[in-house]
XYZ file of C-alpha atoms in Angstrom:
63
model
C -0.324 -0.013 -0.700
C 0.718 3.517 -0.789
C 2.631 5.988 2.100
C 0.340 8.540 1.313
C -3.061 6.486 0.571
C -3.592 7.871 3.930
C -2.119 10.418 4.580
C -3.093 12.886 2.096
C 0.432 15.385 0.960
C 0.097 19.090 -1.058
C 2.173 21.563 -1.810
C 2.957 25.115 -0.150
C 5.381 28.035 -1.827
C 6.753 29.330 0.355
C 5.406 32.123 0.862
C 1.977 30.959 1.687
C 3.183 29.014 3.976
C 2.283 30.795 6.771
C -1.490 31.231 5.689
C -2.377 27.192 4.560
C -1.321 26.376 8.045
C -3.227 29.585 9.528
C -5.914 27.535 7.297
C -5.513 24.057 8.577
C -5.576 24.209 12.123
C -9.394 26.284 12.042
C -9.948 23.568 9.298
C -9.382 21.176 11.717
C -10.634 22.867 14.865
C -13.882 23.711 12.517
C -13.604 19.746 12.015
C -13.374 19.150 16.310
C -16.285 20.874 17.185
C -18.353 19.589 14.847
C -17.494 15.693 15.786
C -18.272 17.271 19.620
C -22.124 18.185 18.346
C -21.864 14.821 16.825
C -21.229 13.051 20.224
C -23.038 15.135 21.873
C -26.318 14.359 20.185
C -27.345 16.709 17.826
C -28.241 16.515 13.903
C -26.767 17.924 11.377
C -29.429 18.864 9.689
C -30.255 21.542 13.128
C -25.781 21.926 13.089
C -25.950 23.413 9.736
C -29.437 24.647 9.507
C -30.809 22.330 7.232
C -33.875 22.545 7.733
C -34.769 25.865 7.991
C -33.641 25.405 3.920
C -35.836 22.096 2.990
C -38.604 23.944 4.060
C -39.426 25.298 1.170
C -38.305 22.541 -1.160
C -40.437 19.921 -0.690
C -39.542 18.174 1.514
C -40.005 16.464 4.495
C -37.472 15.248 6.703
C -38.865 12.899 9.356
C -36.905 12.303 13.020
């Protein structure tokens, strides 16, 4: 198996390293917070505000 299969790698221009690192840290924080919500029993349909979004689309969500 390729050693990178489970560890995606990217290349970043030297002058963009700080911005890329900051973006990666923000993304990681957001993912951690989302996992906390899921572990606490919250539904994605609620914390992503999908109920409101689908209300006008003739879609019925059944809990």
